[in-house]
Amino acid sequence: MKKILLFLLILGNAHFAAAQNSTIEKAERAYDAGKYAAAVPLYEKALKANFDPFTAFELAECYIGMGDHDKATAMFEKLISDYREDLPLVRYDYAVVLKQMGKYEQAVSAFDTFIEEAKTIRGRIKGDAKTLIIKAEEEVKGCELALNDPYQPSENDGFRLATEFPTSKKYFAGTYLPQQKQLWLASVERTGRGAFERFTQNSDTQQWEPYLNTTDGMKNLTSTNQEESAIISPDGNTLYFVRSSLNYPAQLYFSTRKNGRWGRAQVLEDRVNDPYFDNITPALSATGDTLYFSSDRPHGKGGFDIWYSVKNSKGEWKKAINFEEVNSSSDELAPVFDHRTNTMYFTSDGHSNYGGYDIFKYDASRNEVVNLGAPFNTHADDGYLVLTDHQMLWSSKRGQNGYQVYEQTIDQAAVVAQSTIDKIQQINSDQQKLSFNTNLDAKASTEVLTASVSVAAPEESKAPTAPKAPKALNYEEKEKQAEHYYADLEHQQKNKVERIIAVMWLNMYLTLAPELKAKLNEDYHALNQEQKKTIKTLGRYYYAKSFTQRATLAQKEYNFCKENTDKTADQWRRIIIYRAFRHDKEGMAKMSQLDWEYLKSRPEEEVNQMKFIAKNLRSTDKVKVKSKSESSK
């Protein structure tokens, strides 16, 4: 009888473990796809049965994605209190959420505490802690800027919530077509389906009303995918916009208008688009010969950077160049120009912000990046500025209904902007040069904005070709170059590169040795339960969405490989990668096809660099290297 009871107990535990793993895997798939509402109840169920700090961290990120900051802070407080040894950088994420809630004084206190804690961190994660210290110091400046902002928005100042746009949709990424007097907004329904919507302004009520016209070729600009972020050329006959789909990067398209009708949309050439990374939010110079946009491609300064391309004498776009003057280590999006004042506006969650995304202006003549302050910016996400003849419109999450459209008359906006500049100058004086100046050459910066035809044209770029059979690589000569290539990437780009490396490794080995899949599976099932649990957790590295999560899992893998010496670090990583990417039901060889195609398109030299990184990345004998910027100091 005892044996039967013992057998039933073991069987019950096995079923419970299987159900628990199934719940977590479903939650992770929803999280990876950005379906936070679906992920939350699954994570909550899993954590109720067995609390795991890394799973809890992903649940907190889901709460943030859904706008439930109270639950996010409660979860972060538990992790700080009970699991800071597992997640030593988690207080930074907690402070960021406090800032996004408008709790600036609490956020400053949390950032200050984090900075002191981070200074004591040692080991593999020390470099990541230093990076976050710099970010935390910038976040504190933004908090102090917000705390010193005395402005209170009022309709008497020309500020209002544009209530004519229904709250059943979220509106963002707009543009104004001055020739047609039309406002175009990207709208997304609660179901996730979205497209362009067009509006005109009623001259009597000043309200925006839907513009309906089925004869102007608008159907040529719409598809089963998402269209957004349009900009029209100065002559009114060429429209540039973004088209994106669920599984592929967003690309820039254009359409020309003839006889009052928009023609079929065509994708821009690869000298502008990078087909393997997102390309979004286009803008044009006053003369229409310089195209600005945002992209998360490699060799930028942060996640999304603003890039620009100049037309040559033949009317062809040249290779895109990073607009370093405005970019930070975070995201810069949605550039827009006020050609009347030679001012560039853009959206960023970097620089010194009030919380989340803010609207900034870059004044080339003053050589300054300035936060616009209230009423444009709040502790919530604010961005996607649009300039009409008399108004400035933007999208904001400050209300309870997601992104909504707000409006400020331009004449009053000038007054508000000047008060912001005065306020910053006072803070600079009080706090010993709290600088918002980009500290770059003003003359060169002005030329980029006002005389785009005179910008030095880069050499024509050749279309990427598949790499030739790799030559023998002298690792001693290429070591530093490859390490610097990796070290200079922002953490989101590192995830992309490492994902490519994982795909490269799997495709190569599974193609050469199909039996490897069975061997990896066998190796995994031979592990004890604690090792299996750790392997699954470490695989989340390749899906990490935050700097904290990524850095912590890298440290955890380092420790795991050091403690479990029955396999080499490379052997452990093979098992980790195999388990991380096993969601693809079609098998490993077809996994992440887009990333694999990207790898095949790169020059031989870059492929060799990735091979070096794949061999050495995060291994137990990895030597620390400095980025190019650090090395030059």
XYZ file of C-alpha atoms in Angstrom:
633
model
C 0.000 0.000 0.000
C 2.847 2.383 0.876
C 4.486 1.672 -2.476
C 1.237 2.488 -4.288
C 0.854 5.754 -2.374
C 4.472 6.644 -3.098
C 3.964 5.867 -6.794
C 0.805 8.023 -6.911
C 2.644 10.861 -5.154
C 5.508 10.733 -7.665
C 3.056 10.537 -10.556
C 1.094 13.488 -9.190
C 4.247 15.572 -8.814
C 5.256 14.746 -12.376
C 1.869 15.849 -13.718
C 2.054 19.028 -11.635
C 5.547 19.828 -12.953
C 4.445 19.203 -16.542
C 1.395 21.452 -16.121
C 3.545 24.128 -14.491
C 6.063 24.040 -17.353
C 3.251 24.213 -19.919
C 1.752 27.268 -18.214
C 5.094 29.086 -18.100
C 5.888 28.272 -21.730
C 2.495 29.625 -22.835
C 3.110 32.764 -20.772
C 6.573 33.235 -22.265
C 5.278 32.890 -25.825
C 2.627 35.536 -25.167
C 5.236 37.793 -23.527
C 7.651 37.362 -26.442
C 4.881 38.370 -28.868
C 3.970 41.449 -26.790
C 0.562 39.958 -25.848
C 0.808 41.069 -22.242
C -2.881 40.729 -21.381
C -2.714 37.054 -22.358
C 0.583 36.497 -20.536
C -0.426 38.030 -17.177
C -2.929 35.396 -15.917
C -0.584 32.606 -17.001
C 2.387 34.112 -15.194
C 0.255 34.792 -12.108
C -0.934 31.182 -12.074
C 2.617 29.852 -12.397
C 3.974 32.121 -9.678
C 1.187 31.212 -7.293
C 2.254 27.570 -7.552
C 6.010 28.231 -7.471
C 7.556 31.699 -7.148
C 10.552 32.285 -9.433
C 12.197 35.749 -9.499
C 12.957 35.720 -13.235
C 9.391 34.762 -14.075
C 8.190 37.462 -11.670
C 10.366 40.034 -13.442
C 8.709 39.222 -16.770
C 5.290 39.516 -15.120
C 6.243 42.983 -13.850
C 7.191 43.958 -17.409
C 3.796 42.704 -18.602
C 2.114 44.943 -16.011
C 4.119 47.895 -17.356
C 3.128 47.030 -20.918
C -0.535 47.079 -19.849
C -0.133 50.368 -17.968
C -0.703 48.796 -14.545
C 2.180 50.518 -12.796
C 0.839 49.872 -9.284
C 1.129 46.105 -9.724
C 4.514 46.519 -11.394
C 5.951 48.504 -8.484
C 4.525 46.020 -5.977
C 6.261 43.174 -7.789
C 9.532 45.095 -8.050
C 9.372 45.894 -4.319
C 9.047 42.167 -3.560
C 11.999 41.370 -5.820
C 14.116 44.104 -4.200
C 13.195 42.915 -0.725
C 13.594 39.156 -1.179
C 15.506 38.472 -4.404
C 18.005 41.288 -5.008
C 20.824 38.753 -4.933
C 19.232 37.093 -7.988
C 18.400 40.426 -9.667
C 20.999 42.937 -8.421
C 19.957 45.647 -10.930
C 16.203 45.450 -10.362
C 15.999 48.689 -8.340
C 16.762 50.612 -11.537
C 13.593 49.249 -13.196
C 11.639 50.074 -10.039
C 12.862 53.678 -10.109
C 11.972 54.026 -13.806
C 8.384 52.920 -13.116
C 8.089 55.397 -10.231
C 9.177 58.128 -12.616
C 6.619 57.019 -15.204
C 3.950 57.319 -12.490
C 4.957 60.927 -11.837
C 6.325 60.076 -8.371
C 9.456 62.088 -9.026
C 10.733 62.508 -5.464
C 10.393 58.781 -4.779
C 12.032 58.042 -8.114
C 15.022 60.289 -7.313
C 15.453 58.504 -3.991
C 15.282 55.087 -5.700
C 17.751 56.126 -8.415
C 20.174 57.511 -5.814
C 19.973 54.267 -3.822
C 20.512 52.233 -6.981
C 23.589 54.270 -7.926
C 25.184 53.594 -4.532
C 24.311 49.882 -4.727
C 25.586 49.567 -8.291
C 28.968 51.010 -7.335
C 29.549 47.974 -5.102
C 28.686 45.347 -7.747
C 31.514 43.091 -8.831
C 31.942 40.283 -11.338
C 30.642 39.856 -14.873
C 27.760 42.269 -14.316
C 29.960 45.175 -13.161
C 30.143 46.726 -16.643
C 26.359 46.621 -17.011
C 26.003 48.288 -13.619
C 28.271 51.131 -14.768
C 26.112 51.629 -17.860
C 22.966 51.848 -15.744
C 24.617 54.307 -13.346
C 25.057 56.725 -16.269
C 21.432 56.187 -17.316
C 20.223 56.651 -13.730
C 22.062 59.974 -13.419
C 20.342 61.189 -16.602
C 16.971 59.982 -15.282
C 17.517 62.033 -12.110
C 18.116 65.162 -14.210
C 14.767 64.567 -15.913
C 13.023 64.206 -12.544
C 14.542 67.474 -11.346
C 13.476 69.192 -14.562
C 9.884 67.996 -14.081
C 9.815 68.987 -10.406
C 10.861 72.517 -11.381
C 8.219 72.881 -14.108
C 5.605 75.372 -12.851
C 3.434 75.356 -15.989
C -0.205 74.242 -15.676
C -1.966 73.612 -19.009
C -5.089 75.671 -19.691
C -7.505 75.986 -22.611
C -6.978 79.743 -22.279
C -3.434 79.076 -23.484
C -4.668 77.254 -26.573
C -4.196 73.801 -25.039
C -6.893 71.125 -25.311
C -7.597 67.407 -25.547
C -8.941 66.736 -29.049
C -12.032 64.822 -27.946
C -13.317 64.438 -31.523
C -10.980 61.460 -31.941
C -12.754 58.377 -30.490
C -11.157 56.621 -27.543
C -11.972 53.222 -29.076
C -8.779 53.671 -31.103
C -5.303 54.943 -30.370
C -3.944 57.644 -32.660
C -0.256 58.328 -33.249
C 2.394 58.874 -35.955
C 0.521 61.629 -37.776
C 1.379 64.111 -40.500
C -0.167 67.236 -41.991
C -0.517 67.732 -45.750
C -0.541 71.529 -46.176
C -1.579 71.502 -49.844
C -4.671 69.436 -49.085
C -5.202 70.818 -45.553
C -5.459 67.218 -44.343
C -4.346 65.615 -41.095
C -3.334 61.962 -41.488
C -3.109 59.800 -38.377
C -2.205 56.162 -37.899
C -5.029 54.575 -35.956
C -5.029 51.224 -34.218
C -8.211 49.617 -32.973
C -8.360 47.639 -29.746
C -8.217 44.511 -31.904
C -4.804 45.579 -33.191
C -5.971 46.289 -36.756
C -4.860 49.688 -37.993
C -4.509 51.980 -41.001
C -4.399 55.633 -42.054
C -7.321 57.878 -41.159
C -7.671 61.345 -42.709
C -9.225 64.468 -41.216
C -9.906 68.084 -42.160
C -10.505 70.952 -39.761
C -13.893 72.644 -39.605
C -13.195 76.370 -39.977
C -16.116 77.296 -37.705
C -15.740 74.845 -34.817
C -11.988 74.185 -35.250
C -12.825 70.503 -34.730
C -11.235 67.769 -36.826
C -13.703 65.879 -38.997
C -13.237 62.651 -41.017
C -12.224 63.173 -44.632
C -13.818 60.598 -46.909
C -12.742 60.306 -50.531
C -12.764 57.027 -52.434
C -11.595 58.426 -55.758
C -8.064 59.629 -54.976
C -6.314 56.243 -55.067
C -6.124 55.824 -51.298
C -6.666 52.088 -51.710
C -3.190 51.894 -53.287
C -1.718 52.951 -49.941
C -3.555 50.366 -47.863
C -2.949 46.651 -47.471
C -3.565 43.823 -45.032
C -0.568 45.127 -43.056
C -0.189 48.247 -40.919
C 0.417 51.630 -42.588
C 1.546 54.656 -40.591
C 3.845 57.681 -40.337
C 3.380 59.468 -43.658
C 5.206 62.564 -44.924
C 4.564 64.413 -48.184
C 7.107 66.093 -50.467
C 7.119 69.900 -50.805
C 5.432 69.706 -54.231
C 2.667 67.517 -52.768
C 3.156 64.683 -55.261
C 5.243 62.079 -53.396
C 4.190 60.426 -50.172
C 6.606 58.477 -47.969
C 5.191 56.185 -45.305
C 5.808 53.058 -43.230
C 4.371 49.608 -43.864
C 4.863 46.877 -41.297
C 3.645 43.366 -40.613
C 3.720 41.112 -37.584
C 6.635 38.924 -38.618
C 8.878 41.247 -40.647
C 10.659 44.548 -40.026
C 8.890 47.806 -40.895
C 10.015 49.321 -44.206
C 9.719 52.757 -45.827
C 7.518 52.962 -48.927
C 6.634 55.763 -51.331
C 3.796 56.578 -53.697
C 3.543 59.263 -56.377
C 0.374 61.121 -57.280
C -0.707 61.678 -60.867
C -3.945 63.304 -61.992
C -5.099 63.537 -58.394
C -4.651 59.811 -57.625
C -2.042 58.049 -55.505
C -0.185 55.307 -57.364
C 0.806 51.861 -56.191
C 3.176 51.919 -53.212
C 6.799 50.886 -53.785
C 9.451 50.027 -51.223
C 12.458 52.361 -50.977
C 15.848 50.992 -51.975
C 18.217 49.330 -49.502
C 20.463 52.388 -49.354
C 17.712 53.860 -47.161
C 15.894 50.825 -45.787
C 17.751 48.119 -43.952
C 15.521 45.151 -44.847
C 16.512 43.264 -41.704
C 15.759 46.020 -39.172
C 12.861 48.411 -38.577
C 12.733 51.688 -40.534
C 10.017 54.057 -39.305
C 8.723 57.650 -38.894
C 9.993 59.454 -42.030
C 10.393 63.240 -42.327
C 11.635 65.555 -45.100
C 13.741 68.689 -45.253
C 12.175 71.912 -46.561
C 13.564 71.231 -50.035
C 12.567 67.569 -49.999
C 16.054 66.305 -50.830
C 16.928 64.924 -47.382
C 14.900 62.103 -45.879
C 15.051 61.557 -42.116
C 13.760 58.446 -40.361
C 14.319 56.185 -37.358
C 15.887 52.741 -37.422
C 17.234 50.193 -34.947
C 19.942 48.979 -37.342
C 23.470 48.298 -36.035
C 26.156 50.981 -35.675
C 23.785 53.498 -34.110
C 24.127 55.123 -30.695
C 21.148 53.426 -29.057
C 18.020 51.412 -29.797
C 16.231 53.473 -32.462
C 18.336 56.313 -33.872
C 17.463 59.047 -36.343
C 19.200 58.562 -39.701
C 19.131 60.621 -42.883
C 19.670 60.068 -46.603
C 20.424 62.731 -49.236
C 19.315 62.673 -52.874
C 22.016 62.875 -55.500
C 21.799 64.784 -58.788
C 20.022 61.823 -60.404
C 17.264 61.873 -57.806
C 18.514 58.689 -56.099
C 18.735 58.334 -52.335
C 22.243 57.781 -51.018
C 23.377 55.536 -48.191
C 21.778 56.541 -44.880
C 23.933 58.337 -42.292
C 23.448 58.429 -38.521
C 22.282 61.862 -37.299
C 24.554 61.772 -34.249
C 23.707 65.294 -33.092
C 20.306 64.274 -31.714
C 20.743 60.596 -30.850
C 21.267 59.161 -27.376
C 21.799 55.677 -25.955
C 18.000 55.239 -25.884
C 15.345 55.622 -28.624
C 14.875 58.638 -30.908
C 11.762 58.595 -33.112
C 9.407 60.711 -35.184
C 11.523 63.631 -36.449
C 9.516 66.613 -37.730
C 10.619 70.044 -38.984
C 9.234 73.498 -38.430
C 10.761 75.099 -41.522
C 9.611 78.528 -40.341
C 12.008 78.450 -37.389
C 14.623 75.935 -38.598
C 13.788 73.685 -35.653
C 13.718 69.912 -35.568
C 11.374 68.191 -33.101
C 11.595 64.517 -32.220
C 10.425 61.953 -29.684
C 12.827 60.225 -27.292
C 12.958 58.243 -24.062
C 16.569 59.333 -23.636
C 18.136 62.711 -22.831
C 16.551 64.313 -19.734
C 12.902 63.298 -19.866
C 9.839 63.671 -17.659
C 9.133 59.936 -17.906
C 8.793 57.469 -20.777
C 8.851 59.192 -24.170
C 8.995 62.990 -24.354
C 9.059 65.552 -27.159
C 12.337 67.414 -27.645
C 13.540 70.075 -30.017
C 16.931 70.377 -31.640
C 17.885 73.943 -32.477
C 20.887 73.852 -34.810
C 21.624 77.573 -34.447
C 21.812 77.214 -30.648
C 23.288 73.711 -30.861
C 20.883 72.465 -28.164
C 18.601 69.515 -27.474
C 15.843 70.815 -25.194
C 12.923 69.096 -23.490
C 9.743 70.996 -24.457
C 8.315 70.617 -20.963
C 4.608 71.017 -20.131
C 2.027 70.898 -21.618
C 3.704 68.694 -24.204
C 5.403 66.318 -21.791
C 4.249 64.485 -18.670
C 5.347 61.456 -16.683
C 3.526 59.312 -19.290
C 4.539 58.648 -22.903
C 4.232 61.751 -25.105
C 5.352 61.989 -28.717
C 4.680 62.008 -32.460
C 4.416 65.772 -32.843
C 2.545 67.130 -35.884
C 2.722 70.753 -37.093
C -0.254 72.247 -38.927
C -0.686 75.840 -40.093
C -1.702 77.035 -36.633
C -1.479 74.121 -34.208
C 0.919 71.599 -32.735
C -0.708 68.202 -32.197
C 0.798 65.180 -30.454
C -0.136 61.823 -28.969
C -0.053 61.177 -25.234
C -0.833 58.378 -22.802
C -1.483 60.804 -19.939
C -5.174 59.821 -19.804
C -6.868 56.500 -19.119
C -7.548 55.530 -22.731
C -4.130 54.887 -24.213
C -2.783 57.276 -26.831
C -5.016 60.327 -27.343
C -4.455 63.475 -29.397
C -3.699 66.809 -27.696
C -3.413 70.225 -29.292
C -1.597 73.490 -28.599
C -1.808 76.641 -30.701
C 1.555 77.582 -32.181
C 1.572 81.176 -30.971
C 1.161 80.065 -27.349
C 3.591 77.197 -27.867
C 6.341 79.723 -28.570
C 5.699 81.359 -25.198
C 5.743 77.994 -23.434
C 8.945 76.942 -25.210
C 10.753 80.116 -24.161
C 9.708 79.603 -20.551
C 11.145 76.088 -20.748
C 14.477 77.427 -22.017
C 14.553 80.018 -19.227
C 13.766 77.306 -16.680
C 16.590 75.064 -17.939
C 19.067 77.927 -17.818
C 18.064 78.598 -14.202
C 18.491 74.908 -13.285
C 21.875 74.882 -15.007
C 22.932 77.862 -12.942
C 21.596 76.421 -9.682
C 23.055 72.952 -10.177
C 26.462 73.779 -11.613
C 25.856 73.430 -15.324
C 23.215 70.730 -15.592
C 23.705 70.717 -19.346
C 21.164 69.990 -22.041
C 23.568 71.074 -24.774
C 24.730 68.497 -27.288
C 28.133 70.179 -27.253
C 28.664 69.691 -30.977
C 29.755 71.974 -33.742
C 26.825 74.344 -34.359
C 27.826 75.296 -37.877
C 28.059 71.695 -39.070
C 24.754 70.889 -37.396
C 23.005 73.825 -39.056
C 24.192 72.690 -42.463
C 22.564 69.296 -41.963
C 19.191 70.950 -41.319
C 19.150 73.973 -43.603
C 21.383 73.143 -46.541
C 20.770 69.478 -47.116
C 21.940 69.663 -50.724
C 25.390 70.636 -49.484
C 25.776 67.657 -47.136
C 28.751 65.626 -48.250
C 27.406 62.713 -50.223
C 28.694 59.344 -49.060
C 30.090 56.835 -51.484
C 27.540 54.685 -53.301
C 26.979 51.492 -51.304
C 27.062 48.169 -53.076
C 24.197 45.757 -52.634
C 25.041 43.156 -49.991
C 26.030 39.773 -51.340
C 26.170 36.355 -49.755
C 29.578 35.717 -48.172
C 32.085 33.580 -50.001
C 33.472 30.433 -48.454
C 35.175 31.728 -45.313
C 38.942 31.973 -45.392
C 41.131 30.954 -42.518
C 40.761 33.641 -39.882
C 43.711 34.921 -37.908
C 42.003 35.381 -34.541
C 44.939 37.267 -33.059
C 44.599 40.012 -35.692
C 40.782 40.147 -35.663
C 40.152 39.691 -31.944
C 39.963 43.345 -30.911
C 38.007 44.404 -33.982
C 35.344 41.755 -33.372
C 35.140 42.493 -29.650
C 34.778 46.222 -30.254
C 32.089 45.565 -32.878
C 30.103 43.784 -30.178
C 30.967 46.132 -27.306
C 29.776 49.210 -29.212
C 26.292 47.786 -29.805
C 23.380 48.880 -27.616
C 21.792 46.053 -25.634
C 18.794 45.633 -27.974
C 21.164 45.327 -30.917
C 23.291 42.863 -28.969
C 20.178 40.718 -28.551
C 19.625 40.853 -32.305
C 23.236 39.907 -33.072
C 23.247 37.100 -30.517
C 19.973 35.782 -31.871
C 21.562 35.712 -35.338
C 24.573 33.926 -33.891
C 22.294 31.336 -32.285
C 20.497 30.762 -35.574
C 23.813 30.566 -37.432
C 25.109 27.967 -34.989
C 21.949 25.865 -35.138
C 21.596 25.980 -38.897
C 25.235 25.123 -39.404
C 25.343 22.236 -36.963
C 21.907 20.816 -37.695
C 22.600 20.917 -41.428
C 25.953 19.179 -41.062
C 24.770 16.766 -38.386
C 20.974 16.166 -38.271
C 21.489 13.724 -35.413
C 22.672 16.668 -33.265
C 19.069 17.579 -32.422
C 18.552 14.158 -30.872
C 21.868 14.437 -29.046
C 20.998 17.853 -27.590
C 17.615 16.570 -26.510
C 19.265 13.561 -24.894
C 21.796 15.774 -23.093
C 19.011 17.972 -21.758
C 16.888 15.093 -20.436
C 19.944 13.621 -18.708
C 20.170 16.712 -16.468
C 18.714 16.874 -12.980
C 15.602 18.930 -12.344
C 17.468 21.928 -10.940
C 19.768 22.058 -13.975
C 16.794 21.809 -16.342
C 15.100 24.688 -14.568
C 18.239 26.819 -14.810
C 18.745 25.978 -18.504
C 15.206 27.126 -19.285
C 15.726 30.348 -17.338
C 19.024 31.064 -19.104
C 17.348 30.631 -22.488
C 15.199 33.667 -21.733
C 18.355 35.716 -22.353
C 17.662 35.626 -26.097
C 14.193 37.123 -25.588
C 15.130 39.659 -22.902
C 13.458 43.049 -23.374
C 15.224 44.973 -20.630
C 18.844 45.746 -19.929
C 18.437 44.437 -16.380
C 17.061 41.082 -17.453
C 19.702 40.574 -20.100
C 22.632 41.523 -17.877
C 21.425 39.398 -14.984
C 20.936 36.286 -17.116
C 24.417 36.727 -18.628
C 25.837 36.767 -15.110
C 23.735 33.758 -14.147
C 24.991 31.791 -17.160
C 28.587 32.664 -16.309
C 28.104 31.364 -12.761
C 26.282 28.240 -13.938
C 29.061 27.270 -16.369
C 31.676 27.901 -13.706
C 29.876 25.728 -11.153
C 28.979 22.859 -13.523
C 32.324 21.741 -14.909
C 31.201 18.375 -16.295
C 30.611 20.232 -19.602
C 32.470 23.110 -21.198
C 30.853 26.542 -21.481
C 30.326 25.949 -25.227
C 28.600 22.614 -24.569
C 26.277 24.201 -22.022
C 25.501 27.040 -24.405
C 24.498 24.607 -27.138
C 21.925 23.064 -24.822
C 20.723 26.508 -23.693
C 20.305 27.733 -27.262
C 18.568 24.551 -28.342
C 16.029 24.799 -25.531
C 15.565 28.569 -26.026
C 14.545 28.277 -29.671
C 12.561 25.052 -29.628
C 9.169 26.828 -29.942
C 9.315 26.475 -33.734
C 7.193 23.419 -34.507
C 8.698 23.137 -37.981
C 12.097 22.352 -36.511
C 15.301 24.216 -35.844
C 16.463 24.586 -39.433
C 13.488 26.826 -40.283
C 13.686 28.902 -37.129
C 14.009 32.686 -37.430
C 14.377 32.584 -41.212
C 14.659 36.357 -41.436
C 17.670 36.444 -39.111
C 19.309 33.663 -41.084
C 18.748 35.519 -44.359
C 20.288 38.587 -42.752
C 23.384 36.626 -41.836
C 23.765 35.293 -45.378
C 23.530 38.832 -46.766
C 26.406 40.228 -44.708
C 29.953 40.690 -46.042
C 32.486 37.981 -45.279
C 34.362 40.175 -42.814
C 31.244 40.775 -40.714
C 30.339 37.080 -40.762
C 33.844 36.284 -39.518
C 33.402 38.797 -36.707
C 30.166 37.112 -35.699
C 31.855 33.715 -35.752
C 34.487 35.053 -33.395
C 31.821 36.483 -31.111
C 29.878 33.211 -31.224
C 32.987 31.353 -30.106
C 33.946 33.723 -27.302
C 30.804 35.546 -26.207
C 30.114 35.319 -22.483
C 32.437 32.341 -22.098
C 34.141 31.784 -18.773
C 37.490 32.991 -20.096
C 36.070 36.130 -21.785
C 38.350 39.101 -21.370
C 36.834 42.506 -20.731
C 37.139 45.037 -23.539
C 36.333 48.697 -23.821
C 34.205 50.237 -26.518
C 35.836 52.408 -29.181
C 34.673 55.542 -27.392
C 36.247 54.391 -24.131
C 39.445 53.298 -25.841
C 39.910 56.688 -27.458
C 39.899 58.533 -24.161
